XYZ file of C-alpha atoms in Angstrom:
703
model
C 48.230 -23.999 -21.858
C 47.833 -22.634 -18.322
C 46.531 -19.314 -17.010
C 50.055 -17.905 -16.825
C 50.388 -17.900 -20.602
C 50.315 -14.322 -21.809
C 47.481 -12.945 -23.825
C 49.770 -12.295 -26.797
C 50.989 -15.904 -26.765
C 47.364 -16.966 -26.992
C 46.800 -14.526 -29.854
C 44.431 -12.406 -27.796
C 44.385 -8.617 -27.663
C 46.062 -7.495 -24.455
C 43.153 -5.164 -23.642
C 39.903 -6.880 -24.659
C 41.137 -10.504 -24.902
C 39.490 -10.449 -28.348
C 36.100 -10.792 -26.641
C 36.742 -14.481 -26.130
C 34.368 -15.939 -23.550
C 36.794 -18.654 -22.415
C 39.547 -16.137 -21.766
C 37.280 -13.588 -20.116
C 35.958 -16.194 -17.703
C 39.358 -17.350 -16.480
C 39.789 -16.851 -12.750
C 42.278 -14.036 -13.223
C 39.688 -12.017 -15.202
C 36.516 -12.960 -13.361
C 36.189 -9.403 -12.060
C 36.496 -7.893 -15.535
C 39.114 -6.228 -17.748
C 39.689 -2.632 -16.722
C 41.679 0.040 -18.607
C 41.288 3.754 -19.148
C 39.304 4.913 -22.151
C 42.537 6.284 -23.629
C 44.078 2.794 -23.473
C 41.028 1.261 -25.142
C 41.192 3.991 -27.795
C 44.881 3.320 -28.448
C 44.252 -0.404 -28.886
C 41.387 0.365 -31.249
C 43.587 2.692 -33.305
C 46.264 -0.017 -33.433
C 43.913 -2.270 -35.355
C 41.970 -4.311 -32.770
C 38.452 -4.553 -34.198
C 37.096 -5.881 -30.881
C 38.343 -2.824 -28.996
C 36.911 -0.646 -31.762
C 33.446 -2.116 -31.117
C 33.746 -1.351 -27.393
C 35.052 2.191 -27.959
C 32.394 3.054 -30.529
C 29.657 1.903 -28.165
C 31.084 3.966 -25.315
C 31.503 7.123 -27.385
C 28.001 6.792 -28.817
C 26.341 6.784 -25.391
C 28.852 8.986 -23.575
C 30.347 11.414 -26.141
C 31.741 13.830 -23.544
C 34.099 11.420 -21.807
C 37.659 12.731 -21.384
C 39.695 9.532 -21.648
C 40.677 9.044 -17.992
C 37.597 7.067 -17.056
C 38.106 3.395 -16.214
C 36.341 1.090 -18.660
C 35.545 -2.431 -17.455
C 34.634 -5.376 -19.655
C 32.471 -7.831 -17.705
C 31.538 -11.342 -18.726
C 29.883 -13.565 -16.141
C 27.211 -16.206 -15.857
C 24.913 -13.539 -14.390
C 24.698 -11.671 -17.701
C 23.636 -13.250 -20.969
C 25.369 -10.460 -22.897
C 28.751 -8.794 -22.735
C 28.622 -5.813 -20.368
C 30.703 -2.645 -20.520
C 30.809 -0.392 -17.474
C 32.812 2.690 -16.609
C 33.883 4.316 -13.380
C 34.622 8.008 -13.113
C 37.351 7.320 -10.566
C 39.035 4.229 -9.074
C 37.378 4.705 -5.673
C 33.887 4.404 -7.136
C 32.540 1.016 -6.048
C 28.894 0.971 -7.106
C 28.378 1.778 -10.766
C 24.854 3.035 -11.514
C 22.832 1.180 -14.128
C 22.924 4.081 -16.605
C 26.691 3.538 -16.962
C 26.416 -0.089 -18.087
C 26.299 -0.867 -21.817
C 25.019 -4.216 -23.025
C 26.460 -5.722 -26.231
C 24.883 -8.653 -28.053
C 24.348 -10.105 -31.513
C 21.234 -9.668 -33.603
C 19.185 -12.857 -34.145
C 20.451 -14.923 -37.067
C 23.917 -13.345 -36.966
C 27.262 -15.012 -36.367
C 30.519 -13.376 -35.406
C 34.131 -14.303 -34.662
C 33.583 -13.261 -31.044
C 32.407 -16.094 -28.846
C 31.517 -13.698 -26.056
C 28.734 -11.980 -27.967
C 25.513 -13.916 -27.515
C 22.255 -13.471 -29.384
C 19.644 -11.260 -27.720
C 16.354 -9.874 -28.933
C 15.829 -6.121 -29.138
C 13.148 -4.854 -26.775
C 9.932 -3.890 -28.504
C 10.113 -0.236 -27.451
C 6.408 -0.217 -26.638
C 4.781 -2.927 -24.539
C 1.534 -2.555 -26.476
C 3.110 -2.763 -29.925
C 2.507 -5.550 -32.407
C 6.149 -6.521 -31.984
C 5.424 -7.042 -28.277
C 2.437 -9.231 -29.166
C 4.639 -11.395 -31.413
C 7.182 -11.688 -28.601
C 4.563 -12.869 -26.102
C 3.135 -15.377 -28.574
C 6.612 -16.844 -28.960
C 7.089 -17.011 -25.192
C 3.755 -18.755 -24.694
C 4.521 -21.239 -27.443
C 7.902 -22.052 -25.886
C 6.341 -22.374 -22.437
C 3.664 -24.778 -23.668
C 6.050 -26.938 -25.690
C 9.167 -26.912 -23.508
C 8.157 -26.369 -19.862
C 7.051 -29.622 -18.300
C 5.975 -27.979 -15.041
C 3.800 -25.336 -16.656
C 0.115 -25.887 -17.233
C -0.793 -26.144 -20.901
C -3.361 -23.826 -22.396
C -6.077 -26.367 -23.069
C -9.571 -25.145 -22.368
C -10.880 -24.818 -18.811
C -14.363 -24.311 -17.449
C -14.967 -20.576 -17.661
C -15.715 -18.597 -14.472
C -19.298 -17.625 -13.597
C -19.014 -14.513 -15.769
C -16.393 -13.450 -18.303
C -16.080 -10.667 -20.842
C -16.494 -11.958 -24.384
C -14.368 -10.178 -26.992
C -16.080 -10.396 -30.364
C -13.760 -7.931 -32.057
C -11.971 -4.623 -31.507
C -14.172 -2.521 -29.228
C -16.989 -5.113 -29.290
C -17.363 -6.680 -25.854
C -20.115 -7.901 -23.572
C -20.576 -9.744 -20.284
C -20.989 -13.445 -20.948
C -22.508 -16.097 -18.636
C -20.998 -19.354 -19.928
C -22.890 -21.999 -17.896
C -20.039 -24.540 -17.636
C -18.684 -23.712 -21.111
C -15.023 -24.605 -21.630
C -12.589 -22.246 -23.354
C -9.262 -20.503 -22.894
C -9.342 -17.189 -21.055
C -7.030 -14.599 -19.533
C -7.308 -12.598 -16.308
C -6.429 -8.994 -15.532
C -4.554 -8.059 -12.363
C -4.719 -4.319 -11.730
C -4.854 -1.552 -9.132
C -8.254 0.026 -8.679
C -6.761 3.216 -7.247
C -8.826 6.178 -6.142
C -10.388 7.052 -9.492
C -13.628 5.805 -11.038
C -13.685 2.167 -12.146
C -16.411 0.716 -14.347
C -18.350 -1.846 -12.323
C -21.073 -4.361 -12.930
C -24.032 -3.728 -10.629
C -27.486 -5.181 -10.212
C -28.805 -2.275 -12.264
C -26.545 -2.626 -15.327
C -26.089 -6.426 -15.255
C -28.658 -7.030 -17.978
C -27.378 -4.156 -20.125
C -23.764 -5.369 -19.927
C -24.803 -8.825 -21.144
C -25.786 -7.156 -24.402
C -22.990 -4.605 -24.642
C -20.338 -2.957 -22.494
C -19.686 0.596 -23.736
C -16.075 0.533 -24.943
C -15.297 4.231 -24.600
C -16.519 4.302 -21.003
C -13.942 1.716 -19.983
C -10.792 2.887 -18.233
C -7.541 2.923 -20.171
C -6.218 -0.132 -18.302
C -9.296 -2.182 -19.185
C -9.231 -1.157 -22.856
C -5.545 -1.936 -23.270
C -5.809 -5.305 -21.498
C -8.766 -6.369 -23.654
C -7.023 -5.154 -26.816
C -3.810 -7.046 -26.010
C -5.686 -10.240 -25.119
C -7.598 -10.116 -28.407
C -4.417 -9.603 -30.445
C -2.869 -12.590 -28.648
C -5.786 -14.695 -29.840
C -7.943 -14.882 -26.695
C -11.684 -14.206 -26.803
C -12.492 -14.219 -23.088
C -11.071 -12.126 -20.261
C -11.929 -12.021 -16.544
C -11.819 -8.603 -14.834
C -12.924 -8.469 -11.197
C -14.918 -5.225 -11.246
C -16.895 -6.341 -14.310
C -17.298 -10.055 -13.600
C -18.422 -9.731 -9.961
C -21.625 -7.838 -9.099
C -20.078 -5.113 -6.995
C -23.165 -4.044 -5.036
C -24.072 -7.609 -4.050
C -22.315 -8.815 -0.897
C -23.579 -12.317 -1.574
C -22.142 -12.438 -5.103
C -18.920 -10.843 -3.955
C -18.401 -13.520 -1.281
C -19.426 -16.313 -3.659
C -17.047 -15.256 -6.439
C -14.301 -14.266 -4.010
C -14.330 -17.842 -2.771
C -13.514 -19.030 -6.306
C -10.303 -17.038 -6.735
C -8.234 -20.204 -6.475
C -9.863 -21.766 -9.533
C -10.299 -18.508 -11.488
C -6.594 -17.655 -11.499
C -5.241 -21.215 -11.431
C -7.182 -22.155 -14.585
C -6.366 -19.063 -16.619
C -4.026 -19.407 -19.585
C -2.367 -16.089 -18.747
C -2.750 -13.232 -16.276
C -2.067 -9.740 -17.613
C -0.585 -7.630 -14.814
C -0.719 -3.832 -15.164
C 2.379 -3.655 -12.975
C 3.398 -0.041 -13.608
C -0.007 1.536 -12.941
C -1.323 2.774 -9.610
C -4.902 3.105 -10.884
C -7.066 2.140 -13.845
C -6.440 5.409 -15.713
C -2.692 4.787 -16.239
C -3.106 1.824 -18.548
C -1.066 -1.294 -19.181
C 1.199 -0.138 -21.977
C 4.490 1.673 -21.565
C 7.102 3.119 -23.912
C 10.748 2.323 -23.337
C 13.155 5.132 -22.644
C 15.303 5.754 -25.696
C 18.563 4.746 -23.970
C 17.155 1.250 -23.445
C 16.095 0.775 -27.049
C 18.605 -1.214 -29.041
C 20.967 0.589 -31.376
C 21.883 -1.734 -34.238
C 25.131 -1.124 -36.095
C 27.181 -3.077 -38.597
C 30.731 -4.274 -37.934
C 33.095 -5.002 -40.835
C 35.951 -7.502 -40.562
C 38.792 -8.024 -43.059
C 38.644 -11.806 -43.066
C 34.926 -12.481 -42.484
C 31.513 -11.137 -43.509
C 30.160 -8.070 -41.755
C 27.505 -8.555 -39.094
C 25.153 -6.538 -36.891
C 25.547 -5.873 -33.176
C 23.010 -4.637 -30.623
C 23.963 -2.112 -27.978
C 21.870 -0.444 -25.291
C 22.122 0.927 -21.781
C 21.481 -1.891 -19.354
C 17.887 -2.180 -18.217
C 17.711 -3.048 -14.535
C 14.873 -4.982 -12.948
C 15.200 -3.681 -9.409
C 11.584 -2.523 -9.166
C 10.473 -5.995 -10.233
C 12.984 -7.808 -8.022
C 12.066 -5.844 -4.902
C 8.370 -5.659 -5.714
C 8.196 -1.849 -5.697
C 6.011 -1.450 -8.775
C 2.539 -0.146 -7.828
C 0.666 -3.361 -8.570
C 3.134 -5.517 -6.645
C 2.437 -3.530 -3.478
C -1.270 -4.359 -3.548
C -2.564 -7.095 -1.246
C -5.032 -8.627 -3.689
C -2.320 -9.025 -6.320
C -0.270 -11.363 -4.158
C -2.584 -14.348 -4.529
C -3.412 -13.463 -8.127
C 0.262 -13.734 -8.987
C 0.938 -16.958 -7.100
C -2.198 -18.715 -8.302
C -1.626 -17.930 -11.985
C 0.431 -20.425 -14.021
C 1.753 -17.503 -16.087
C 1.813 -13.783 -15.403
C 2.754 -11.168 -18.001
C 3.978 -8.005 -16.274
C 3.588 -4.716 -18.149
C 6.407 -2.529 -16.792
C 7.422 0.943 -17.931
C 10.141 -0.280 -20.293
C 9.446 -3.884 -21.222
C 7.386 -7.024 -20.775
C 8.322 -9.695 -18.218
C 6.823 -13.188 -18.318
C 6.787 -15.213 -15.128
C 5.953 -18.923 -15.225
C 6.712 -22.000 -13.143
C 9.933 -22.682 -15.007
C 11.453 -19.232 -14.611
C 11.225 -15.596 -15.562
C 12.106 -14.040 -18.896
C 11.983 -10.498 -20.215
C 12.529 -8.657 -23.475
C 16.092 -7.580 -22.712
C 17.329 -10.950 -21.465
C 16.529 -14.647 -21.492
C 16.879 -14.816 -17.742
C 15.823 -12.417 -14.987
C 16.841 -12.558 -11.355
C 13.979 -14.159 -9.478
C 12.198 -11.714 -7.154
C 13.355 -11.970 -3.567
C 9.770 -12.529 -2.427
C 9.361 -15.666 -4.551
C 12.489 -17.769 -4.046
C 11.963 -20.299 -6.848
C 8.682 -19.816 -8.744
C 7.980 -23.536 -9.006
C 8.090 -23.810 -5.204
C 5.292 -21.270 -4.984
C 2.876 -22.799 -7.471
C -0.076 -23.605 -5.166
C -1.033 -26.629 -7.255
C 1.826 -28.539 -5.605
C 1.153 -27.435 -2.041
C -1.395 -30.187 -1.410
C 1.436 -32.752 -1.558
C 3.717 -30.796 0.793
C 4.672 -32.241 4.199
C 3.052 -30.314 7.038
C 6.347 -28.770 8.228
C 7.124 -27.491 4.749
C 3.578 -26.189 4.323
C 3.775 -24.454 7.701
C 6.994 -22.655 6.753
C 5.472 -21.640 3.427
C 2.309 -20.300 5.083
C 4.323 -18.183 7.508
C 6.286 -16.785 4.597
C 3.063 -16.022 2.742
C 1.705 -14.080 5.722
C 4.982 -12.194 6.168
C 4.962 -11.152 2.508
C 1.227 -10.483 2.341
C 1.071 -8.218 5.403
C 3.688 -5.889 3.914
C 1.199 -5.032 1.174
C -1.722 -2.615 1.147
C -5.468 -3.156 1.040
C -8.001 -0.490 0.116
C -10.483 -2.031 2.538
C -9.391 -3.471 5.889
C -12.202 -6.023 5.712
C -10.488 -7.667 2.708
C -7.740 -9.158 4.892
C -9.062 -12.733 4.576
C -10.840 -12.563 1.175
C -7.624 -11.353 -0.509
C -5.904 -14.486 0.820
C -8.790 -16.885 0.270
C -7.489 -18.521 -2.883
C -4.108 -19.361 -1.359
C -5.696 -20.689 1.835
C -7.709 -23.186 -0.187
C -4.544 -24.537 -1.784
C -2.942 -25.584 1.508
C -2.803 -29.314 2.300
C -5.597 -30.883 4.338
C -3.044 -31.922 6.977
C -2.926 -28.300 8.133
C -6.338 -28.789 9.730
C -9.085 -26.213 10.137
C -8.571 -22.660 8.940
C -8.843 -20.305 11.916
C -8.566 -16.568 11.219
C -5.465 -16.873 9.048
C -3.915 -19.718 11.067
C -4.293 -23.510 10.982
C -5.519 -25.782 13.764
C -2.760 -28.407 13.460
C 0.020 -25.816 13.702
C -1.854 -23.250 15.787
C 0.123 -23.344 19.075
C 3.473 -22.604 17.447
C 2.036 -19.964 15.141
C 0.653 -17.914 18.025
C 4.156 -16.450 18.361
C 3.698 -13.982 15.507
C 4.734 -10.402 16.157
C 4.471 -7.029 14.456
C 7.736 -6.099 12.809
C 9.377 -3.003 14.292
C 9.296 0.067 12.084
C 12.459 2.119 11.657
C 10.360 5.274 11.617
C 8.491 4.251 14.796
C 5.276 4.573 12.845
C 2.160 4.016 14.895
C 0.370 0.712 14.622
C -3.377 0.335 14.757
C -6.124 -2.095 15.424
C -8.502 -2.164 12.425
C -11.263 0.442 12.668
C -13.850 -2.314 12.382
C -13.351 -5.706 14.023
C -12.108 -8.336 11.575
C -10.254 -10.955 13.640
C -9.726 -12.133 17.237
C -6.624 -10.702 18.894
C -4.788 -14.043 18.824
C -4.777 -13.772 15.020
C -2.172 -11.743 13.124
C -5.097 -10.136 11.261
C -6.103 -8.233 14.408
C -3.448 -5.611 13.679
C -2.528 -3.559 10.621
C 1.233 -3.986 10.965
C 3.688 -6.100 8.984
C 3.885 -9.560 10.558
C 6.865 -11.779 11.309
C 7.604 -14.874 13.365
C 10.195 -15.417 16.026
C 13.613 -16.492 14.752
C 15.285 -18.295 17.618
C 19.028 -18.055 18.134
C 19.430 -21.796 17.595
C 17.408 -21.785 14.379
C 20.417 -21.359 12.102
C 22.180 -24.328 13.701
C 19.389 -26.762 12.866
C 19.767 -28.997 9.861
C 16.056 -28.622 9.121
C 13.092 -26.766 10.490
C 12.862 -27.874 14.117
C 9.871 -27.426 16.363
C 10.281 -25.549 19.642
C 9.026 -27.169 22.828
C 5.409 -26.253 23.558
C 4.315 -25.058 26.984
C 0.627 -24.549 26.208
C -2.305 -26.787 25.351
C -5.113 -25.726 23.046
C -8.361 -26.541 24.849
C -10.645 -25.077 22.190
C -10.368 -22.885 19.104
C -13.199 -21.694 16.896
C -14.203 -18.998 14.426
C -17.626 -18.122 13.027
C -17.539 -17.211 9.319
C -19.965 -14.624 7.979
C -20.853 -16.931 5.078
C -20.357 -20.666 4.586
C -16.732 -20.351 3.470
C -14.383 -20.640 6.466
C -11.563 -18.931 4.551
C -13.553 -15.714 4.114
C -14.648 -12.989 6.509
C -15.525 -13.935 10.084
C -17.651 -12.301 12.780
C -16.194 -13.895 15.932
C -13.471 -16.164 17.228
C -12.149 -17.463 20.522
C -9.215 -19.503 21.746
C -8.903 -21.285 25.105
C -5.353 -22.117 26.164
C -3.970 -23.928 29.201
C -0.541 -22.925 30.429
C 1.635 -21.068 32.923
C 1.401 -17.296 33.399
C 3.173 -14.555 35.286
C 1.477 -11.336 36.316
C 2.690 -7.834 35.709
C 1.793 -4.258 34.991
C 2.114 -1.821 32.097
C 3.889 1.466 32.787
C 4.492 4.544 30.692
C 7.662 6.636 30.832
C 7.303 9.906 32.725
C 6.429 12.825 30.487
C 9.220 15.005 29.206
C 11.162 15.947 26.113
C 13.281 12.801 26.205
C 10.405 10.377 26.654
C 9.511 9.239 23.158
C 9.328 5.530 23.846
C 6.786 2.777 24.048
C 5.187 1.535 27.262
C 7.155 -1.064 29.203
C 6.298 -4.074 31.338
C 7.021 -4.655 35.003
C 6.784 -8.399 35.651
C 6.560 -9.952 39.100
C 9.202 -12.552 39.956
C 10.017 -13.955 43.392
C 11.952 -11.288 45.276
C 12.112 -8.751 42.444
C 10.313 -6.935 39.650
C 11.609 -7.362 36.119
C 11.195 -4.379 33.802
C 11.148 -4.973 30.045
C 11.071 -2.302 27.348
C 10.384 -2.590 23.631
C 12.631 0.092 22.227
C 16.140 -1.187 22.766
C 15.556 -4.860 23.590
C 17.229 -4.418 26.973
C 16.096 -5.759 30.325
C 16.374 -3.581 33.420
C 16.144 -5.220 36.844
C 14.898 -3.035 39.675
C 16.656 -3.961 42.880
C 16.423 -2.421 46.340
C 20.192 -2.889 46.688
C 20.950 -0.556 43.784
C 22.378 2.700 45.050
C 21.631 6.129 43.593
C 24.356 7.104 41.165
C 25.074 3.586 39.887
C 25.936 3.722 36.205
C 23.979 1.637 33.745
C 25.589 -0.349 30.961
C 24.259 -2.049 27.860
C 24.265 -5.793 27.296
C 27.455 -5.359 25.283
C 29.197 -3.730 28.224
C 29.133 -0.135 26.961
C 28.186 2.582 29.419
C 25.156 4.607 28.461
C 26.225 8.188 27.848
C 22.874 9.937 27.388
C 22.975 11.703 30.738
C 20.177 13.449 32.528
C 19.861 15.137 35.904
C 17.789 13.910 38.796
C 16.054 16.206 41.219
C 19.303 16.773 43.122
C 21.189 17.465 39.848
C 23.326 14.386 40.249
C 24.191 13.125 36.738
C 23.133 9.570 35.999
C 23.474 7.604 32.801
C 20.110 7.342 31.113
C 18.748 3.814 30.533
C 18.771 2.725 26.930
C 15.032 3.208 26.543
C 15.311 6.814 27.719
C 12.873 6.328 30.573
C 12.803 9.195 33.026
C 13.728 7.312 36.206
C 13.093 10.116 38.706
C 11.078 7.894 41.038
C 12.409 7.834 44.608
C 11.330 4.241 45.256
C 14.222 2.498 43.484
C 16.886 2.914 40.830
C 17.449 0.641 37.836
C 20.409 -1.536 37.004
C 20.898 -3.877 34.087
C 20.656 -7.585 34.772
C 24.101 -9.114 35.221
C 23.250 -12.075 32.995
C 23.719 -12.253 29.242
C 19.994 -12.081 28.719
C 18.128 -10.446 25.895
C 14.534 -9.278 25.761
C 12.384 -8.273 22.828
C 8.928 -6.843 23.452
C 6.758 -6.031 20.450
C 3.328 -4.520 20.955
C 0.647 -5.565 18.486
C -0.419 -1.933 18.136
C 0.308 1.455 19.716
C -1.456 0.757 22.998
C -0.807 4.272 24.330
C -2.935 6.004 21.689
C -6.236 7.459 22.810
C -9.260 5.568 21.589
C -11.257 2.419 22.250
C -8.144 0.211 22.386
C -6.004 2.403 24.647
C -4.318 0.658 27.567
C -3.774 2.872 30.599
C -0.570 3.038 32.564
C -0.892 0.803 35.592
C -3.049 -1.766 33.784
C -2.524 -5.319 34.978
C -1.348 -7.913 32.478
C -0.400 -11.569 32.209
C 2.407 -13.076 30.184
C 1.696 -16.626 28.979
C 4.652 -18.909 28.238
C 4.017 -20.401 24.785
C 7.100 -22.160 23.396
C 10.872 -22.168 23.346
C 14.170 -24.016 23.340
C 15.992 -25.152 26.461
C 19.385 -26.146 25.117
C 23.133 -25.547 25.374
C 22.731 -23.984 28.797
C 20.405 -21.299 27.481
C 16.701 -20.715 27.655
C 14.893 -19.071 24.731
C 11.197 -18.432 25.245
C 8.265 -16.750 23.524
C 5.453 -15.295 25.652
C 2.228 -13.570 24.667
C 1.151 -10.507 26.628
C -2.513 -10.504 27.690
C -4.913 -8.268 29.567
C -8.383 -8.930 30.909
C -11.251 -7.380 28.932
C -14.205 -8.881 30.819
C -13.592 -10.271 34.289
C -17.087 -11.718 34.573
C -16.785 -13.598 31.270
C -13.144 -14.423 31.971
C -11.947 -13.192 28.582
C -8.585 -11.729 27.634
C -7.115 -9.949 24.634
C -3.616 -10.222 23.290
C -1.454 -7.071 23.394
C 1.941 -8.229 22.180
C 4.769 -10.760 22.140
C 7.701 -11.027 24.521
C 10.872 -12.914 23.599
C 13.449 -13.756 26.264
C 16.859 -15.375 26.069
C 18.880 -16.089 29.205
C 21.403 -18.515 30.538
C 19.600 -21.148 32.584
C 21.274 -19.702 35.653
C 19.773 -16.253 35.057
C 16.405 -17.269 33.574
C 14.249 -15.510 36.173
C 11.034 -15.662 34.145
C 11.586 -19.307 33.264
C 12.097 -20.261 36.904
C 9.101 -18.255 38.081
C 6.786 -19.729 35.437
C 7.766 -23.277 36.382
C 6.369 -22.840 39.875
C 3.276 -20.891 38.828
C -0.051 -22.785 38.714
C -1.452 -23.958 35.385
C -4.495 -21.939 34.308
C -6.992 -21.783 31.455
C -7.333 -18.497 29.562
C -9.931 -17.551 26.975
C -8.607 -15.102 24.363
C -10.950 -13.219 22.049
């Protein structure tokens, strides 16, 4: 029987296809079955029990519908349950989540409809006893069925843990190499008061921690752990002596083992501070409605229905806890993390992600495949793979927030210790064996043109990504997507020396100095600021010396402007795509000229700008807002160097990455990094490339 056979010949209802999964997944129906509510109603009235189930569910949740709405029946591999959605009008493309109904069978039930799969009802409250039973079942399945996941056999307990002797009976316990199972808490401190262990109360807490003085998050985490059957829990503010810098550094250096050896990490994902707790109560529309369906020729059975519960805040990492810098390593290091969201529980392990409303959740975009991010397996990774992973870690980590700028390395310490030895020495967030190529980091441009800052207190040398507070990325070369695997650009620098001085013995923790000596080819230039005026809301730009001309590079529109003495006043400027620039302004003699893309006020009488005739592209990203007043301000007219670092010379094109430097101490011969310049030209028009090839090789010390 082929797809052209009619539904009636198959014995299927012409509207709902009798909720048959094979029929609904045929190519012709892969986008769903769509009819008006009136048509569904008519089929239901004509005796189709399957249509009756769909109509009753729709009318229960949306009683005021008029009958003209388009009802779609969706069955795909993406959803474990049958989905019903409705559009108010045919032109509506994106259907909001509150107009999706999920249908499924109750556990232990059977039905004549192959398209209804079994799904558990959500607990309704993430702190309920039903939720505890659900998590116990998940853990049992994970231990017995997931080969990649660590079992829950006992591990050596951390230096200090909280011992739970019963409801509301807790104390700080020093185990002295004792082995047992334990859980960890991942939470946001927030701005409110948090109970802390200090030198003063350390002895008292070993006898008793006052239960009612604990924050709501702490109480609920301890309560849930105890009901799961755990008697030890690790909470950072209570298990680290908070007014001891020495203890803080010592315990911070153990984060890799603390979280990697836990049986489970409880993540208070929904809460922005310790007063908001772990537990949440589901909105009523997401709680399952159970109703009985009667059939003439088979026993009656129960069906679940609920409004679809989306996981967008989990997928995109927008829940409060997932935006916190410290949480990033806590999540990756843990073999299992239980996320307490507003509506349900989500368990994340090495074998996948499951939640209360579904057996399978879309994996968060920041994780790719969870098993690829389990640090336990990083030590066996080839250096190229480890290098790509580390870059991705930094890109994800620097999007997150830290309460204290000085935590930039400690909050990453556990992950750094999991990297393979082949990466070499750890140097201010980079690695010695991949250092030259990783110097091409840049601060991601902000759509809002938000200002970027150097940290208030020094925390890293300027050649490290940690020397700025912006979100970090790495150069993506034009030829990258054509490579069959990660290829290495050609290097144009040599590392003469690189070193960092850690504050304590641990090289992955805080540092107090660092320097890098590079040998390579440089070009000189100067920083200029646009003339003042209402149109001048742009970043500083570079003027780089090349034989016979000055090359001007801006950061705002990624366009290169070549200043030439042959350019005549009144010449129109065009973009790299050939479009004339139409933002006109008047010069002193009121002659209209097209404004350059960066909106510079070119009223200087010495020369006029014209775009380079080549197909070149420039991208200049400053590491911070260098024009802001303060200790790190760079004045207009300041001299700079651009150092050629790496690139591809292929297919008649030249793609290069340069770091922008300025002298900070002429006597000591030291420089600081200010930004990254990316250039792409045809070999014929590669002015910077040609000029750098004939420049002398020099050594530069960057601090």
